[in-house]
GROMACS .gro file of C-alpha atoms in nm:
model
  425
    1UNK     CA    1   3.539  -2.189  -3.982
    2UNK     CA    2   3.561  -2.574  -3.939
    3UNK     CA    3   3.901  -2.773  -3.921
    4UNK     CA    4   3.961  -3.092  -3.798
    5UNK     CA    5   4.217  -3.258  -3.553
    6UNK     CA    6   4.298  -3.604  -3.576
    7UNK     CA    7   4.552  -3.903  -3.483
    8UNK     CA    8   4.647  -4.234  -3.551
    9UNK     CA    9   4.798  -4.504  -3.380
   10UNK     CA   10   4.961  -4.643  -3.662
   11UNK     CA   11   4.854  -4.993  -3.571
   12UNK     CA   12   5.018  -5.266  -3.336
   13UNK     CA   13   5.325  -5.045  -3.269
   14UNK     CA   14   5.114  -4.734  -3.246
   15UNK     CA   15   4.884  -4.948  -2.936
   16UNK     CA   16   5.241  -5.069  -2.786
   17UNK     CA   17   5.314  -4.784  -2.711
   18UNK     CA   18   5.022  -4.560  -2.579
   19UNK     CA   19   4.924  -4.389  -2.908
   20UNK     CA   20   4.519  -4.398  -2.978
   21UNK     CA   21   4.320  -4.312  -3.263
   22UNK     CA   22   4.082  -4.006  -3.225
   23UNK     CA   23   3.906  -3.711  -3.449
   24UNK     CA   24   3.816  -3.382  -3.312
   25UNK     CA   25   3.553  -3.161  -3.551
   26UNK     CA   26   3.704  -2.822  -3.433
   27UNK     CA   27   3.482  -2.459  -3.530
   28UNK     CA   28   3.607  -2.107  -3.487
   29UNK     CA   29   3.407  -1.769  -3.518
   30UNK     CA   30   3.742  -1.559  -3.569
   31UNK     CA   31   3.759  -1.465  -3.203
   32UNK     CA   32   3.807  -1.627  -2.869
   33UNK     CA   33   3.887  -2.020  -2.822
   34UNK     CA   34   3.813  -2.322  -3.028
   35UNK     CA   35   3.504  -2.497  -2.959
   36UNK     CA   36   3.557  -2.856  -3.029
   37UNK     CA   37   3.380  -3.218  -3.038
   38UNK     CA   38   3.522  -3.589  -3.016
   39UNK     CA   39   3.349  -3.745  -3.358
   40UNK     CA   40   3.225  -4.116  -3.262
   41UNK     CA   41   3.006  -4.360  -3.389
   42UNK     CA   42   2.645  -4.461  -3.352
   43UNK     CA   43   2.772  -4.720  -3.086
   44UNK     CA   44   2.977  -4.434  -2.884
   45UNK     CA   45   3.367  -4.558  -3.043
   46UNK     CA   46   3.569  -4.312  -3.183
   47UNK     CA   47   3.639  -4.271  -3.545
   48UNK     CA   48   3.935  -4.383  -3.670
   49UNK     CA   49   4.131  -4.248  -3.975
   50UNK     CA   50   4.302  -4.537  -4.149
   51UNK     CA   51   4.515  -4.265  -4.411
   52UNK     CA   52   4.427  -3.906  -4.381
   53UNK     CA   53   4.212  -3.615  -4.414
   54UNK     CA   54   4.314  -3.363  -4.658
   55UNK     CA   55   3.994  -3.204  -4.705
   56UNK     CA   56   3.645  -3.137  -4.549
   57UNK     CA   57   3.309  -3.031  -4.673
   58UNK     CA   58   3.065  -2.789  -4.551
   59UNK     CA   59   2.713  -2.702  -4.637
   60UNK     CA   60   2.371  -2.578  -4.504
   61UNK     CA   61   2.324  -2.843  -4.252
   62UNK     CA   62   2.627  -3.111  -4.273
   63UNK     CA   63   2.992  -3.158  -4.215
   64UNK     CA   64   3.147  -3.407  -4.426
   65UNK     CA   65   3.475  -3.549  -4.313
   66UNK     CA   66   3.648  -3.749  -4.574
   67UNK     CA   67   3.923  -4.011  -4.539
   68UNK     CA   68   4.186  -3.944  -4.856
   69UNK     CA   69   4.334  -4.202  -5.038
   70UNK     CA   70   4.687  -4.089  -4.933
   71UNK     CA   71   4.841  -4.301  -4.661
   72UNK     CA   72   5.136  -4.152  -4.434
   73UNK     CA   73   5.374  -4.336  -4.223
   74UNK     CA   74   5.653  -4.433  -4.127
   75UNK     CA   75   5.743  -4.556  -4.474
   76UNK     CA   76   5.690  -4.180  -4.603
   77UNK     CA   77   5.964  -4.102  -4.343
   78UNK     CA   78   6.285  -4.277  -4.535
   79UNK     CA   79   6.372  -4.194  -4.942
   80UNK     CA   80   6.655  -4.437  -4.984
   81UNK     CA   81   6.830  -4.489  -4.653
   82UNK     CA   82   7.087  -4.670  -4.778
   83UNK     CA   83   7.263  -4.449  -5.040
   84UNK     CA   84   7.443  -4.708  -5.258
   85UNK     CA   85   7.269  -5.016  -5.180
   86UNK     CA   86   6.934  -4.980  -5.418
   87UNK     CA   87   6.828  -5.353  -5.329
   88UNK     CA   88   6.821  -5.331  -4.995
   89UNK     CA   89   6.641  -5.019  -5.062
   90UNK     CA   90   6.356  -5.151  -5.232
   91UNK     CA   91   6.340  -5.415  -4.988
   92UNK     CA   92   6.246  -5.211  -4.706
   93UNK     CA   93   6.019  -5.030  -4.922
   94UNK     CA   94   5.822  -5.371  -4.994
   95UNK     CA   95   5.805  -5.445  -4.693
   96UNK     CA   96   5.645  -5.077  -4.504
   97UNK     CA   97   5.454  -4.958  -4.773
   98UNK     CA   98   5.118  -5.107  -4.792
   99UNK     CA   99   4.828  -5.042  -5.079
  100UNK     CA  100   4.552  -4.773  -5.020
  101UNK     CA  101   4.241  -4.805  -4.919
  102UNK     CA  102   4.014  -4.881  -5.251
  103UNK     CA  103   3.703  -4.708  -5.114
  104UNK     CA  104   3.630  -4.385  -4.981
  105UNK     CA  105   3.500  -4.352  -4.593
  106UNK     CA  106   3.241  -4.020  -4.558
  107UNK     CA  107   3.206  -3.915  -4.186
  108UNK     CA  108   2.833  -3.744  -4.189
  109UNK     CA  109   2.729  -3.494  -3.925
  110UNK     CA  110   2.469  -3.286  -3.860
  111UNK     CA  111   2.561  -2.926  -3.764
  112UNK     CA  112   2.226  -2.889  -3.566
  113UNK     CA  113   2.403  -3.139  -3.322
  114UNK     CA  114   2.695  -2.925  -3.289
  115UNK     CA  115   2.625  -2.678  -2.944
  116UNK     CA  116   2.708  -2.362  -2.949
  117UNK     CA  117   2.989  -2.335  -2.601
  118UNK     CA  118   3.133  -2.651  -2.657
  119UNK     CA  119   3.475  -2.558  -2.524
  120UNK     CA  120   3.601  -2.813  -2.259
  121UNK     CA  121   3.888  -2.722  -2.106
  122UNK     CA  122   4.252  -2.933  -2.036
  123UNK     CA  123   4.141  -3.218  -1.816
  124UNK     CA  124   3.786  -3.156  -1.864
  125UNK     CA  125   3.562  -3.482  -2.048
  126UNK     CA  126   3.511  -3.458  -2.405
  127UNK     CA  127   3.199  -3.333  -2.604
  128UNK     CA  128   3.125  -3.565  -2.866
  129UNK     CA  129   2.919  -3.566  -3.169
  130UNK     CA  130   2.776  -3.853  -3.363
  131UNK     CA  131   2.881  -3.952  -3.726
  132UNK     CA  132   2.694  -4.170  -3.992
  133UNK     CA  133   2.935  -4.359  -4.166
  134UNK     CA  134   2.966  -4.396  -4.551
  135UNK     CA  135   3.120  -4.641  -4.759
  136UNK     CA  136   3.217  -4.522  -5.139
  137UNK     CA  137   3.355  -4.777  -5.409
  138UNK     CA  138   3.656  -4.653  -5.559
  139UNK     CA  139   3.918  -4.419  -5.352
  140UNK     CA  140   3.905  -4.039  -5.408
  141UNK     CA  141   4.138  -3.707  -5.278
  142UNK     CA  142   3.859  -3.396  -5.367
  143UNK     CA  143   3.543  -3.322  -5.244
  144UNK     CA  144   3.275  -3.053  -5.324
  145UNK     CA  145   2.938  -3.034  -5.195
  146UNK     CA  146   2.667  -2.861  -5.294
  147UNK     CA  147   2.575  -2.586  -5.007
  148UNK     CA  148   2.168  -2.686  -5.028
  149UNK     CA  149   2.063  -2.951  -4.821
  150UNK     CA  150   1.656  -2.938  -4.963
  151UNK     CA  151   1.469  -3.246  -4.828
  152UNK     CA  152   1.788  -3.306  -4.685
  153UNK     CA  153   1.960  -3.377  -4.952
  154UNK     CA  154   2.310  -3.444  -4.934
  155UNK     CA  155   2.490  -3.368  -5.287
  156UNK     CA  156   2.893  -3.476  -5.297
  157UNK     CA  157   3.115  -3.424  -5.623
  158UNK     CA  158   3.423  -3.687  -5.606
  159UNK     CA  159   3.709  -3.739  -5.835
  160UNK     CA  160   3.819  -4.103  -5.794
  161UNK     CA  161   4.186  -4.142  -5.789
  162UNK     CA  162   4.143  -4.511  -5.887
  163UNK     CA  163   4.446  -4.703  -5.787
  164UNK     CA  164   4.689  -4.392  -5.761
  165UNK     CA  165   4.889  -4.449  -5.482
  166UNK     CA  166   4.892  -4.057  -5.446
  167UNK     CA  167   5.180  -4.090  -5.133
  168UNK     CA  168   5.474  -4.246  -5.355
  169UNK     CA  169   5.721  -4.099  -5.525
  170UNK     CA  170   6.032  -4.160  -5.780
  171UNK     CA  171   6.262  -4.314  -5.593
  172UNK     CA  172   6.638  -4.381  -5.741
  173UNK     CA  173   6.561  -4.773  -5.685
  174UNK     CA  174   6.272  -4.736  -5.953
  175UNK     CA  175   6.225  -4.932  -6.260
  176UNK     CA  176   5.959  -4.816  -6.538
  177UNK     CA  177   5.663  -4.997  -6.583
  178UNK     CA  178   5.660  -5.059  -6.937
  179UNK     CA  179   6.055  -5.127  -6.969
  180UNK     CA  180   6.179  -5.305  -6.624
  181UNK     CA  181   6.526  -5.345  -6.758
  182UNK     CA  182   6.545  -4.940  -6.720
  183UNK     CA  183   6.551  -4.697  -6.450
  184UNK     CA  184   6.346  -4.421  -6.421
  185UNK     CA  185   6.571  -4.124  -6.527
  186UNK     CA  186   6.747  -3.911  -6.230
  187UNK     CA  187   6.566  -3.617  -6.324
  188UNK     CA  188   6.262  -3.722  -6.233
  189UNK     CA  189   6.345  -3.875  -5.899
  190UNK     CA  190   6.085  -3.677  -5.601
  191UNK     CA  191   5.821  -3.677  -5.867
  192UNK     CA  192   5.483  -3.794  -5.807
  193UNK     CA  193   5.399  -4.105  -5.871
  194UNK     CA  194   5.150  -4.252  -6.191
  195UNK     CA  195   4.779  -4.417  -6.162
  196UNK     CA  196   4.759  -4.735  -6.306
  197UNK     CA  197   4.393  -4.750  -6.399
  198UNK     CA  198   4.135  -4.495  -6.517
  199UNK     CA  199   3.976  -4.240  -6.298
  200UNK     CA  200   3.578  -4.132  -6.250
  201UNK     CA  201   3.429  -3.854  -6.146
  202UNK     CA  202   3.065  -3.919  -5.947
  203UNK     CA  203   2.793  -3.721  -5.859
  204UNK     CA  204   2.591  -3.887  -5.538
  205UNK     CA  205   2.269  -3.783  -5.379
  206UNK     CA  206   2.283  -3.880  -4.998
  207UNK     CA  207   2.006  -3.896  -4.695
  208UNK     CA  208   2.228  -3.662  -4.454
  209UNK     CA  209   1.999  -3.765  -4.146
  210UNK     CA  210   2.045  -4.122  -4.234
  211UNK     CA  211   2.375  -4.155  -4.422
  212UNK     CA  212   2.215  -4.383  -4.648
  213UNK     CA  213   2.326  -4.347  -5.049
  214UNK     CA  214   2.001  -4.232  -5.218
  215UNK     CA  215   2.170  -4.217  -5.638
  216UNK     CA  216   2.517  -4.200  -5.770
  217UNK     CA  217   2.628  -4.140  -6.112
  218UNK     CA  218   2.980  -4.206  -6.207
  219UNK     CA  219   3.185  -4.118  -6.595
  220UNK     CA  220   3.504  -4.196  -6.671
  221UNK     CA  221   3.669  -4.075  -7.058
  222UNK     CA  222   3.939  -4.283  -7.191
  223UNK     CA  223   4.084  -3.880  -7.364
  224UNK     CA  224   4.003  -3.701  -7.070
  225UNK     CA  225   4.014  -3.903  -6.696
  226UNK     CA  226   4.353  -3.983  -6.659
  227UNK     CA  227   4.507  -3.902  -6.318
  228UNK     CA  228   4.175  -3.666  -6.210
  229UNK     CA  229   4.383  -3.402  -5.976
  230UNK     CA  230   4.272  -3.069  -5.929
  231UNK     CA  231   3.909  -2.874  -5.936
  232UNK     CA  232   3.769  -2.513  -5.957
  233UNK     CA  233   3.397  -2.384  -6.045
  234UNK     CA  234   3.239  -2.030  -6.062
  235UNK     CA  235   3.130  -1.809  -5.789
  236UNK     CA  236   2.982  -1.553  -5.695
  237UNK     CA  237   3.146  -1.235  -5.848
  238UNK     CA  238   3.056  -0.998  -5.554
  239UNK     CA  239   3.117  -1.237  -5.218
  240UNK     CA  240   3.363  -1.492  -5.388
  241UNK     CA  241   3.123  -1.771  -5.281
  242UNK     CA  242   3.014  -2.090  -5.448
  243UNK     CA  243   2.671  -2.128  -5.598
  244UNK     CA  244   2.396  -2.320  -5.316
  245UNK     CA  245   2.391  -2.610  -5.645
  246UNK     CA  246   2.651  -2.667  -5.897
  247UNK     CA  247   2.571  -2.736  -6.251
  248UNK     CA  248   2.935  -2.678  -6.375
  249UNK     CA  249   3.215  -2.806  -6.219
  250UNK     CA  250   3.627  -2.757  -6.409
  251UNK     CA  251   3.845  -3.069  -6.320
  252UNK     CA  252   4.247  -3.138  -6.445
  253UNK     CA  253   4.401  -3.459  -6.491
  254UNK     CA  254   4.790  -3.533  -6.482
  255UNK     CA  255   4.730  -3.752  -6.803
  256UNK     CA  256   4.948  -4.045  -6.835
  257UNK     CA  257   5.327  -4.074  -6.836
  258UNK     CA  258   5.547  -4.306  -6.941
  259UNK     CA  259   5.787  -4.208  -6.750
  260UNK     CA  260   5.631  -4.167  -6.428
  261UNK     CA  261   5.487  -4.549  -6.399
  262UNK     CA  262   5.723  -4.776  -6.258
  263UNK     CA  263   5.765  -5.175  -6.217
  264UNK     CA  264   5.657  -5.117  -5.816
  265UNK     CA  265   5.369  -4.901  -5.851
  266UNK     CA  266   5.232  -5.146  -6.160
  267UNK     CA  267   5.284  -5.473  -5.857
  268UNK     CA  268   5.127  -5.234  -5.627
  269UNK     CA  269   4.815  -5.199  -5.763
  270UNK     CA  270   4.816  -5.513  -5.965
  271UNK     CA  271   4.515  -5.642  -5.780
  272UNK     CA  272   4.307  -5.348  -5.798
  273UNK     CA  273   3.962  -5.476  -5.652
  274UNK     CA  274   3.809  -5.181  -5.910
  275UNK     CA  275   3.994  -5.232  -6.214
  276UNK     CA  276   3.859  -5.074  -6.534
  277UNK     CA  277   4.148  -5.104  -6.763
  278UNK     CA  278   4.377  -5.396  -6.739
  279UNK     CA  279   4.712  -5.338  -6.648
  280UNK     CA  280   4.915  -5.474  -7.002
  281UNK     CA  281   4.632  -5.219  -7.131
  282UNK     CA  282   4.727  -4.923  -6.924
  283UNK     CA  283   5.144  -4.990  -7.042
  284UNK     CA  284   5.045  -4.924  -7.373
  285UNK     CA  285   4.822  -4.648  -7.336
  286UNK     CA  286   5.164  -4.502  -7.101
  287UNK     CA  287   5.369  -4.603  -7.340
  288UNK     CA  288   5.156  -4.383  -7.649
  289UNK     CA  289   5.097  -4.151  -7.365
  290UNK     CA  290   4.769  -3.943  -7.276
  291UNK     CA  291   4.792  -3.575  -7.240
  292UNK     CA  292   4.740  -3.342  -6.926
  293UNK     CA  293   4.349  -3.240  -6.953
  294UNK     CA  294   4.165  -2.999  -6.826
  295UNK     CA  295   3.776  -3.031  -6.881
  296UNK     CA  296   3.433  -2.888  -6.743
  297UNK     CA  297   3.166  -3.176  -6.629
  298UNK     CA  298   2.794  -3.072  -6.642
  299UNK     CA  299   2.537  -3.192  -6.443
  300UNK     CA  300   2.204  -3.213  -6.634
  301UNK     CA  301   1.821  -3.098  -6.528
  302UNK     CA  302   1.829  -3.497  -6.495
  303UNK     CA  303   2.084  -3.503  -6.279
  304UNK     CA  304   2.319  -3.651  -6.513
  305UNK     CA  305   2.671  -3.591  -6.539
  306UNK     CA  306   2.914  -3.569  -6.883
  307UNK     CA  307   3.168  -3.394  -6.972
  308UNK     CA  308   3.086  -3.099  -7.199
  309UNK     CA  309   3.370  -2.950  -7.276
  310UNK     CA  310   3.758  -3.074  -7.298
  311UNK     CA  311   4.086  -2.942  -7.401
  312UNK     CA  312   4.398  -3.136  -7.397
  313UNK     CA  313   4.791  -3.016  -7.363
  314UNK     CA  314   5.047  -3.061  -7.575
  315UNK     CA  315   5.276  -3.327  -7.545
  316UNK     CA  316   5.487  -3.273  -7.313
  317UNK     CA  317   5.303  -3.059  -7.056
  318UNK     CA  318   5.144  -3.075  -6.727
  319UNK     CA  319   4.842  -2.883  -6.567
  320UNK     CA  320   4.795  -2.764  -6.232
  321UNK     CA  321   4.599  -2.524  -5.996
  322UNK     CA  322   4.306  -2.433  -6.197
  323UNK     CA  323   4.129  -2.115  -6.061
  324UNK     CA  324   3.814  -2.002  -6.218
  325UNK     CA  325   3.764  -1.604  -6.255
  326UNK     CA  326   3.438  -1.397  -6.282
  327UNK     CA  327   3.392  -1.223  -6.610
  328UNK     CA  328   3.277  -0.916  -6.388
  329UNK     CA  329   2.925  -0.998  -6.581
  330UNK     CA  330   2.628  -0.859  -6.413
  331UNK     CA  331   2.427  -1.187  -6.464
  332UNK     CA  332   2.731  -1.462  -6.513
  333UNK     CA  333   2.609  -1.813  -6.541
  334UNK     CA  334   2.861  -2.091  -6.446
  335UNK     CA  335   3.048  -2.075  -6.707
  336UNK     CA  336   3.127  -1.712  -6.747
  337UNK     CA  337   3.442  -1.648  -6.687
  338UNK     CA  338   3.818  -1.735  -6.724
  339UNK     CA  339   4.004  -2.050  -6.610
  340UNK     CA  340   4.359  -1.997  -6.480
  341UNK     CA  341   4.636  -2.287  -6.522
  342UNK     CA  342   4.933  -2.309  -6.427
  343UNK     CA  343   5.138  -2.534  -6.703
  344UNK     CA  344   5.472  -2.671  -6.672
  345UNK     CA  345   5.607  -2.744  -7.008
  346UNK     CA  346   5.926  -2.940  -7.124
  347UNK     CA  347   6.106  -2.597  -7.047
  348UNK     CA  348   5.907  -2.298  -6.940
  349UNK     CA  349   5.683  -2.246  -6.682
  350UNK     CA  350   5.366  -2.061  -6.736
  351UNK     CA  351   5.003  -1.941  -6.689
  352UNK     CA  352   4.754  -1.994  -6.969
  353UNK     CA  353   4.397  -1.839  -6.965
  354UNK     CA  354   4.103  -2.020  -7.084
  355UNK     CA  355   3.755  -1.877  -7.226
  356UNK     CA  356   3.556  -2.103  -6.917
  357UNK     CA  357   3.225  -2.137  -7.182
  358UNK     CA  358   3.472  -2.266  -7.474
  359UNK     CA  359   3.810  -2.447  -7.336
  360UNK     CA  360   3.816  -2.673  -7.642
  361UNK     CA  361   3.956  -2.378  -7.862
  362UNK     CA  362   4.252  -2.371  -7.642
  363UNK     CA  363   4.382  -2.082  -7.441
  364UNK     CA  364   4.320  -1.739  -7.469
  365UNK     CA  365   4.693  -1.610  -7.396
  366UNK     CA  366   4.987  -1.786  -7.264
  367UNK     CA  367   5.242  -1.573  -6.980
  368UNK     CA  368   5.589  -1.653  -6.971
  369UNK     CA  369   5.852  -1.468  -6.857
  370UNK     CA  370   6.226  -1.626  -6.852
  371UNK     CA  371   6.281  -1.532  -6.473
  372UNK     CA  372   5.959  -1.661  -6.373
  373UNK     CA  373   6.052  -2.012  -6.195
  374UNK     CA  374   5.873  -2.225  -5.951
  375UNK     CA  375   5.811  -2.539  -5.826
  376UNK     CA  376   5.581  -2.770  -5.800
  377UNK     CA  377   5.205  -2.585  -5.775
  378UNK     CA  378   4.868  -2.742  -5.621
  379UNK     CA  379   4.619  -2.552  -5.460
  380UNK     CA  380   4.510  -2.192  -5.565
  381UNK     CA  381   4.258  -1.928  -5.423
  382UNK     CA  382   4.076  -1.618  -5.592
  383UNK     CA  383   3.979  -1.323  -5.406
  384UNK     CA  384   3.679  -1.061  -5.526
  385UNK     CA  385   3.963  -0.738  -5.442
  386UNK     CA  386   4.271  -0.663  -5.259
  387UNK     CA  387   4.248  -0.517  -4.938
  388UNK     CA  388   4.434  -0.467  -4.573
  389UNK     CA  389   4.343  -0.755  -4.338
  390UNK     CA  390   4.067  -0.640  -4.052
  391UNK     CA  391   4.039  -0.900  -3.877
  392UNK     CA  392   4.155  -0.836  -3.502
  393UNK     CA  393   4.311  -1.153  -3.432
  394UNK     CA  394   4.674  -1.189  -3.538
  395UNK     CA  395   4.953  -1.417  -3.416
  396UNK     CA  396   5.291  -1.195  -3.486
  397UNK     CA  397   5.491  -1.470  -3.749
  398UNK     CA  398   5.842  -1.393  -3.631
  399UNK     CA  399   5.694  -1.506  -3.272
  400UNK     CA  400   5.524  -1.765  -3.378
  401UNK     CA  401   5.801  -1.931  -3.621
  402UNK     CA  402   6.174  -1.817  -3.473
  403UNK     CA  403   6.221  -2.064  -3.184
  404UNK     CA  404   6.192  -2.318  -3.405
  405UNK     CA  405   6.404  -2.091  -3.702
  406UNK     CA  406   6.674  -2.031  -3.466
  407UNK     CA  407   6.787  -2.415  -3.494
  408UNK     CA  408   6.843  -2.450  -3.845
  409UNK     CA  409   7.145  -2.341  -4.030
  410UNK     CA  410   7.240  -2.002  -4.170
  411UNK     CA  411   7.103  -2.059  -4.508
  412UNK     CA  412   6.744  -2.100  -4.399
  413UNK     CA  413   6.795  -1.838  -4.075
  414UNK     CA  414   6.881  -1.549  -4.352
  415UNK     CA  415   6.543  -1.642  -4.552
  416UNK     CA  416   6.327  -1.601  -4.312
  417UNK     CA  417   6.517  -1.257  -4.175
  418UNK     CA  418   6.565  -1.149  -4.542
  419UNK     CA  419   6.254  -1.266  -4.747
  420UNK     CA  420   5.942  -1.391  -4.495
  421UNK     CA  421   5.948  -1.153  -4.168
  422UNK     CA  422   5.989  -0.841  -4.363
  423UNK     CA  423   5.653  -0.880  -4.537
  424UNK     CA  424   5.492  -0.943  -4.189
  425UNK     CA  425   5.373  -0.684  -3.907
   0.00000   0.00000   0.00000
């Protein structure tokens, strides 16, 4: 298992006082400690993550670190610090929160380089390992990779959040885009914040010794690419695990809501140095409004991507956490099985099933139940059966969670002794 440790030292103030930038690629084998590497450059300086890292890719022969277009700081810290005084409110906010990156930054390595026993210990010099750096047009949050690294071959799947400042939210000092004379309505203050342009989804083909970009292929859809979010794709039915090359790949998109583009996000990203659609263009098409979509993109014997297969929502609702299901089929191609969604809609919340080799007919069933209530979904996982856990390892959750339990109030004390330790051993 690979994870990744890193820190920023959130510029001038960061450097004042003491705080330094570093990555550390960090492997497990499910037993004993954590052997870990300090990622640099070609020139020996350590990488630096100007956002964050939400997600990393492995595959036969590479690790792919990837910085996500979602900043955090100290900005991200303070929702309207001064309750009654919305001015001075979005005053501050001008002045901490600064745009995205516009590209995305690929950290390359090469797995042969990382040596088994690297495990210094507290005091001990660091073991580093050398990345080739990439630089992407257009910002993205998901990665996929294919596993097979022939010739190597380095094959990445992005969706391109272009100019979605993912990190914002509806604040009660916003204004709508498309009508500044109105606030954005109370109820959806917390909500995630709107693109304001189009987004892609690319394909690219990458030397991994060199990290030189060999082919890309990128596709945007005016019906389907709006707000690209979440992704899922078939595996294999027995071992749960994804195929060595993808051919299909199922992708959702928020859509785009009038109500969830506001005056400051529209500023924002008013100089988008990858603009597809002009901003008064992207007003009116959030002011007809595009639905939620979920779709499957295809990549060709050519190596050509398009979308093959599309189904919007109704007005009114949202997609999230697509999970893709084996049809159980002895010999089940990509597109055999059953996409799961969860779907908010304008007052239910629910789980729809999808055919996976037909999603333009719409789902196959719909669940709903009137106690079933939850918040805000994102990431999902599928498992091949149920069974007890075997591995040995096992940090005890009351031990590992109660000092810091112990100094909240009674509300959240009673939770965890009434609805999380129970379910733990």
């Amino acid at each position: 298992m690979f994870s990744v440790n890193y820190g920023k030292s959130f510029g001038w103030f960061g450097k004042l006082i003491g705080l330094k930038d570093f990555v550390y690629l960090l492997r497990w084998d499910g037993q004993g400690d954590l052997e870990r590497w300090k990622v640099v450059l070609d020139d020996g300086s350590s990488v630096t993550i100007e956002q964050t890292m939400h997600q990393i890719a492995v595959t036969e022969k590479y690790v792919v670190l990837m910085e996500t277009a979602f900043r955090f700081g100290l900005e991200q810290g303070m929702n309207n610090p001064f309750h009654d005084q919305m001015q001075l409110n979005q005053l501050i906010r001008c002045l901490l929160v600064d745009r995205q990156s516009p590209d995305t930054t690929l950290y390359i390595i090469r797995r042969a380089d990382l040596k088994a026993g690297s495990k210094p210990k507290q005091g001990e010099a660091d073991i580093t390992v050398v990345a080739r750096k990439l630089v992407l047009p257009r910002e993205s949050i998901h990665i996929i990779a294919d596993w097979d690294n022939t010739d190597d071959r380095l094959v990445l799947h992005l969706g391109h959040v272009c100019a979605w400042e993912g990190s914002e939210w509806l604040r009660a000092c916003d204004r709508m885009g498309t009508a500044p004379e109105r606030p954005v309505p109370p109820r959806l203050h917390g909500m995630i914040s709107e693109e304001t342009d189009i987004s892609y989804i690319g394909r690219y083909v990458i030397d991994g010794e060199t990290g030189t970009l060999l082919s890309d292929r990128i596709i945007k859809d005016l019906r389907s690419t709006w707000g690209i979010a979440f992704f899922t794709y078939g595996v294999n039915p027995d071992t749960g695990m994804p195929p060595a090359r993808f051919d299909n790949i199922y992708w959702t998109c928020l859509g785009l809501w009038n109500e969830l583009l506001t005056e400051f996000l529209v500023k924002l990203t008013d100089n988008y140095r990858y603009r597809t659609i002009p901003v008064e263009d992207v007003l009116l098409y959030a002011e007809k409004g595009v639905p939620a979509c979920l779709f499957r993109v295809n990549v060709g014997q050519d190596e050509k991507i398009a979308i093959a297969d599309c189904y919007p929502f109704p007005n009114g609702y949202m997609v999230n956490s697509p999970q893709f299901i084996p049809s159980g089929a002895a010999e089940a191609s990509s597109t055999q099985g059953y996409i799961v969604c969860v779907a908010f809609g304008p007052d239910s919340k629910e789980v729809w099933i999808f055919d996976g080799e037909d999603l333009a007919k719409g789902p196959l069933c719909k669940l709903s139940h009137p106690s079933l209530d939850f918040g805000f979904t994102i990431h999902t996982a599928w498992l091949p059966k149920i069974a007890k856990r075997t591995a040995s390892y096992t940090i005890p959750v009351k031990a590992d969670y109660q000092a810091l339990v112990s100094r909240k109030d009674r509300q959240i004390r009673e939770l965890f002794d009434r609805y999380v330790y129970p379910h733990y051993y």
